[in-house]
Structure formats: structure tokens, C-alpha cells
Coordinates of C-alpha atoms in Angstrom, one line a residue:
M1 CA 30.3 -22.2 8.9
S2 CA 31.6 -19.8 7.4
T3 CA 30.6 -16.3 7.9
S4 CA 28.4 -16.2 4.9
E5 CA 26.4 -19.2 5.3
A6 CA 25.6 -17.9 8.9
V7 CA 24.2 -15.1 7.6
R8 CA 22.3 -16.2 4.2
P9 CA 18.4 -16.2 4.4
A10 CA 16.0 -19.0 4.2
A11 CA 15.6 -19.6 0.9
V12 CA 12.9 -21.5 -1.8
D13 CA 13.3 -22.5 -5.4
P14 CA 10.9 -21.8 -7.7
A15 CA 9.1 -25.3 -7.6
E16 CA 8.1 -25.5 -3.8
L17 CA 7.4 -21.7 -4.1
G18 CA 4.6 -22.7 -6.3
E19 CA 3.1 -24.8 -4.8
L20 CA 3.3 -22.7 -1.3
L21 CA 1.3 -20.1 -3.6
A22 CA -1.9 -22.8 -4.6
A23 CA -2.0 -23.7 -1.4
G24 CA -2.8 -19.8 -0.2
T25 CA -0.1 -20.7 2.7
V26 CA 2.6 -17.5 1.9
R27 CA 2.7 -14.6 1.1
V28 CA 5.1 -13.1 -1.9
L29 CA 6.6 -9.3 -2.0
D30 CA 8.4 -8.5 -5.4
V31 CA 10.5 -5.9 -3.7
R32 CA 12.0 -4.1 -7.3
T33 CA 11.2 -0.8 -8.0
P34 CA 7.2 -0.1 -9.5
A35 CA 8.2 -0.1 -13.7
E36 CA 9.6 -3.6 -12.9
F37 CA 6.8 -5.2 -11.3
E38 CA 4.8 -3.9 -14.4
T39 CA 7.0 -5.3 -17.2
A40 CA 6.4 -8.7 -15.6
H41 CA 5.9 -10.6 -11.3
I42 CA 4.5 -13.8 -10.2
P43 CA 0.9 -13.6 -10.2
G44 CA -0.7 -13.2 -6.7
S45 CA 2.5 -11.1 -5.5
Y46 CA 2.7 -7.7 -4.3
N47 CA 4.8 -4.8 -5.1
V48 CA 6.8 -3.4 -2.2
P49 CA 9.8 -1.6 -3.3
L50 CA 13.3 -2.0 -1.3
D51 CA 13.1 1.8 -0.1
L52 CA 9.5 1.5 1.0
L53 CA 10.4 -1.3 2.8
K54 CA 13.3 0.1 4.6
E55 CA 11.7 2.9 5.5
H56 CA 8.1 1.8 6.7
R57 CA 9.2 -1.7 8.2
A58 CA 7.8 -1.3 11.3
E59 CA 4.3 -0.5 9.5
L60 CA 4.4 -3.4 7.0
R61 CA 5.1 -5.9 9.3
A62 CA 2.4 -5.3 11.1
H63 CA 0.1 -6.2 8.0
L64 CA 2.5 -9.9 7.6
D65 CA 1.7 -12.0 10.3
E66 CA 2.3 -15.1 7.9
D67 CA 5.0 -17.3 5.8
V68 CA 7.0 -14.4 3.5
V69 CA 8.6 -14.8 0.9
L70 CA 10.6 -11.8 -0.8
I71 CA 11.3 -12.1 -4.6
C72 CA 14.0 -9.6 -7.1
R73 CA 14.9 -9.6 -10.2
S74 CA 18.0 -12.2 -9.0
G75 CA 18.1 -12.6 -5.5
A76 CA 20.0 -9.1 -4.2
R77 CA 17.9 -7.2 -3.2
A78 CA 15.6 -9.5 -1.8
G79 CA 17.9 -10.4 0.7
Q80 CA 18.4 -7.0 1.9
A81 CA 15.0 -7.2 2.1
E82 CA 15.0 -9.5 4.7
Q83 CA 18.0 -8.6 6.2
V84 CA 15.2 -5.7 7.0
L85 CA 12.7 -7.8 7.7
S86 CA 13.8 -9.3 10.0
G87 CA 15.9 -6.8 11.6
A88 CA 12.1 -5.9 12.5
G89 CA 11.1 -9.4 14.1
L90 CA 9.5 -11.0 11.1
P91 CA 10.1 -14.2 12.0
R92 CA 9.0 -16.4 9.0
L93 CA 11.2 -15.2 6.0
R94 CA 12.4 -17.0 2.9
V95 CA 14.1 -15.8 -0.1
L96 CA 12.8 -17.0 -4.0
T97 CA 16.5 -17.9 -4.7
G98 CA 17.3 -16.8 -8.4
G99 CA 14.8 -13.5 -8.1
L100 CA 11.7 -13.2 -11.1
L101 CA 14.7 -14.8 -13.4
A102 CA 14.5 -18.5 -12.0
W103 CA 11.0 -18.2 -11.8
Q104 CA 10.9 -17.2 -15.2
N105 CA 12.9 -19.9 -16.6
A106 CA 11.1 -22.9 -14.3
G107 CA 8.6 -21.6 -17.0
A108 CA 6.1 -20.8 -14.1
P109 CA 3.8 -18.0 -14.8
V110 CA 4.2 -14.4 -15.3
T111 CA 1.8 -11.8 -15.1
Q112 CA 3.4 -9.7 -18.9
G113 CA 2.7 -5.6 -19.3
K114 CA 4.2 -2.5 -20.7
P115 CA 8.2 -3.6 -21.3
R116 CA 10.6 -2.1 -19.4
W117 CA 14.3 -1.7 -18.3
D118 CA 15.3 -3.2 -15.1
L119 CA 16.9 -1.4 -13.2
E120 CA 20.2 -3.0 -13.5
R121 CA 20.4 -2.3 -17.0
Q122 CA 19.5 1.0 -16.1
V123 CA 22.7 1.2 -13.9
R124 CA 25.0 0.0 -16.6
L125 CA 23.5 2.3 -19.1
V126 CA 24.3 5.4 -16.9
A127 CA 27.3 4.4 -15.5
G128 CA 28.6 2.9 -18.7
S129 CA 27.3 6.4 -20.8
I130 CA 29.7 8.5 -17.8
V131 CA 32.5 7.1 -18.3
L132 CA 32.4 7.0 -22.0
L133 CA 31.4 10.5 -21.8
S134 CA 34.7 11.6 -19.5
I135 CA 37.1 9.2 -21.4
L136 CA 35.9 11.3 -24.4
A137 CA 36.0 14.9 -23.0
S138 CA 39.5 14.0 -21.2
I139 CA 40.9 14.6 -24.6
F140 CA 40.1 18.2 -24.1
V141 CA 40.3 18.6 -20.5
P142 CA 42.5 15.3 -18.9
G143 CA 40.7 16.0 -15.4
L144 CA 37.5 14.3 -16.5
K145 CA 38.9 10.9 -17.3
W146 CA 39.1 11.2 -13.3
I147 CA 34.8 11.3 -13.5
A148 CA 35.0 7.3 -15.4
A149 CA 37.7 6.6 -11.9
F150 CA 35.1 7.3 -9.8
I151 CA 32.3 5.6 -11.4
G152 CA 34.8 2.4 -11.8
A153 CA 35.4 3.2 -7.9
G154 CA 31.9 3.4 -6.8
L155 CA 30.9 0.0 -9.1
T156 CA 33.9 -1.6 -7.0
F157 CA 32.6 -0.7 -3.8
A158 CA 28.2 -1.8 -5.1
A159 CA 29.7 -5.3 -6.1
V160 CA 31.7 -5.6 -2.9
T161 CA 29.1 -4.3 -0.5
N162 CA 26.1 -5.6 -2.7
T163 CA 24.6 -2.8 -2.7
C164 CA 24.1 0.3 -5.4
A165 CA 24.1 4.0 -4.3
M166 CA 23.0 4.4 -8.3
G167 CA 20.4 1.7 -8.8
M168 CA 18.7 3.6 -5.2
M169 CA 19.4 7.2 -6.8
L170 CA 17.6 5.5 -10.5
A171 CA 15.1 4.4 -8.6
K172 CA 13.3 7.2 -7.1
L173 CA 13.0 8.9 -10.7
P174 CA 9.3 9.2 -12.1
Y175 CA 9.7 6.7 -14.8
N176 CA 10.3 4.0 -11.7
R177 CA 8.0 5.1 -9.7
G178 CA 4.1 4.4 -9.8
A179 CA 1.4 5.6 -8.6
S180 CA -0.2 3.1 -6.3
C181 CA 3.1 2.4 -4.7
D182 CA 2.7 4.5 -1.7
L183 CA 2.6 3.0 1.8
P184 CA -0.9 3.2 2.3
T185 CA -2.3 2.0 -0.7
I186 CA 0.0 -1.5 -0.3
V187 CA -1.0 -1.2 3.3
G188 CA -4.7 -1.6 1.4
Q189 CA -3.5 -4.1 -0.6
L190 CA -2.3 -6.4 3.0
R191 CA -5.6 -5.7 4.7
E192 CA -7.9 -6.7 1.2
D193 CA -6.6 -9.7 0.8
R194 CA -6.8 -10.8 4.3
A195 CA -9.9 -10.5 5.0

């Protein structure tokens, strides 16, 4: 078994998740930004953004005693969330293979809301714009080309480590935050649905 296989989180495919949801035996935590969640989400899922989950894992862990499936857009952030929660002692965690994209491609039900750009698309826009503008401006100020090199190095690091500093910063912008996405609100939703 390779090292990457040893740390791979337990997975669930869209069909199996649909069965678990129908049986009422699982809680689905969506770790995308509130803006992404508002755009489209699995009915009955809870929005617990990755940064909030990382910061308050112990408090959240106290309200999660059943099987939990973690989802994001494609599976990467959900994998990070799985590592955080398993480190906090939550044993029954799975990640939706392929994320919300796979769920939608399977024709499973989705609650649609106001369309917004997902975080990955925002990162591409910001990074691409910075690279383009720094290269164009380097015609007049040659040293500005190093800004493009810095962004390229950051994107390479993000790919290798499966993290994205720019994405984490963009997730904190008001556009990506929701009024109802704070710890007391999320804990209240988890308690309410347990009762």
C-alpha cells in the first residue's frame, strides 16, 4: 500500500449517499463557502465552511455523533476537512467522491439558489489578472515581471500541497461569507435537527 493510499479518506459515491440520506442515517457537511453553498447544495446538508471547521473542530465535534459525509465542489476541501475532524476524534467520516459536481452529474437532487462564482473560478480570475497586469506593466517597470513569477510559484505550491492561500483569503471576503454562517448558528442547526 502506498503512502497516499494509507491516508486516503473513506469515500462514498453519489448513489450510496442518496441511499444514506433517504434512510436518514447520515449528516452531510458542506465545507464550501457560504456563497458557493447558496448557489447550489444537497438538500438537508449543513454549510460548515472549511476555515470555520478548522477553527472550531472541538465544538463541532461535540454535536456530531452520527455518520458524517463531507462534501465540497470536487472533493479536495472535503478531504482536508476529513483530516481535521478525524484528528478531533470523529471516527465515522466519509468524503463524497467527486464532490457536488459528481452529485449533480448523477442527476441527484440539488437545491438551487442565487448563482455565484465558486471559489476555484475566483482564484483563476484573480491569479490570471495579477499575472496579466504584472506582465503588461513590466513593459514600463521591468521588475514587475517577478510578481507574475511569485503568483506562478504560489499556484505551483498550491497544486503540490493541495492547499490554496489565495483561495483561503478570497473565502473571507464579504462576497463569499454569509450572515448565517457563524458557529452559534451552525451549532443551533445541528442541535435543532438532532431533537
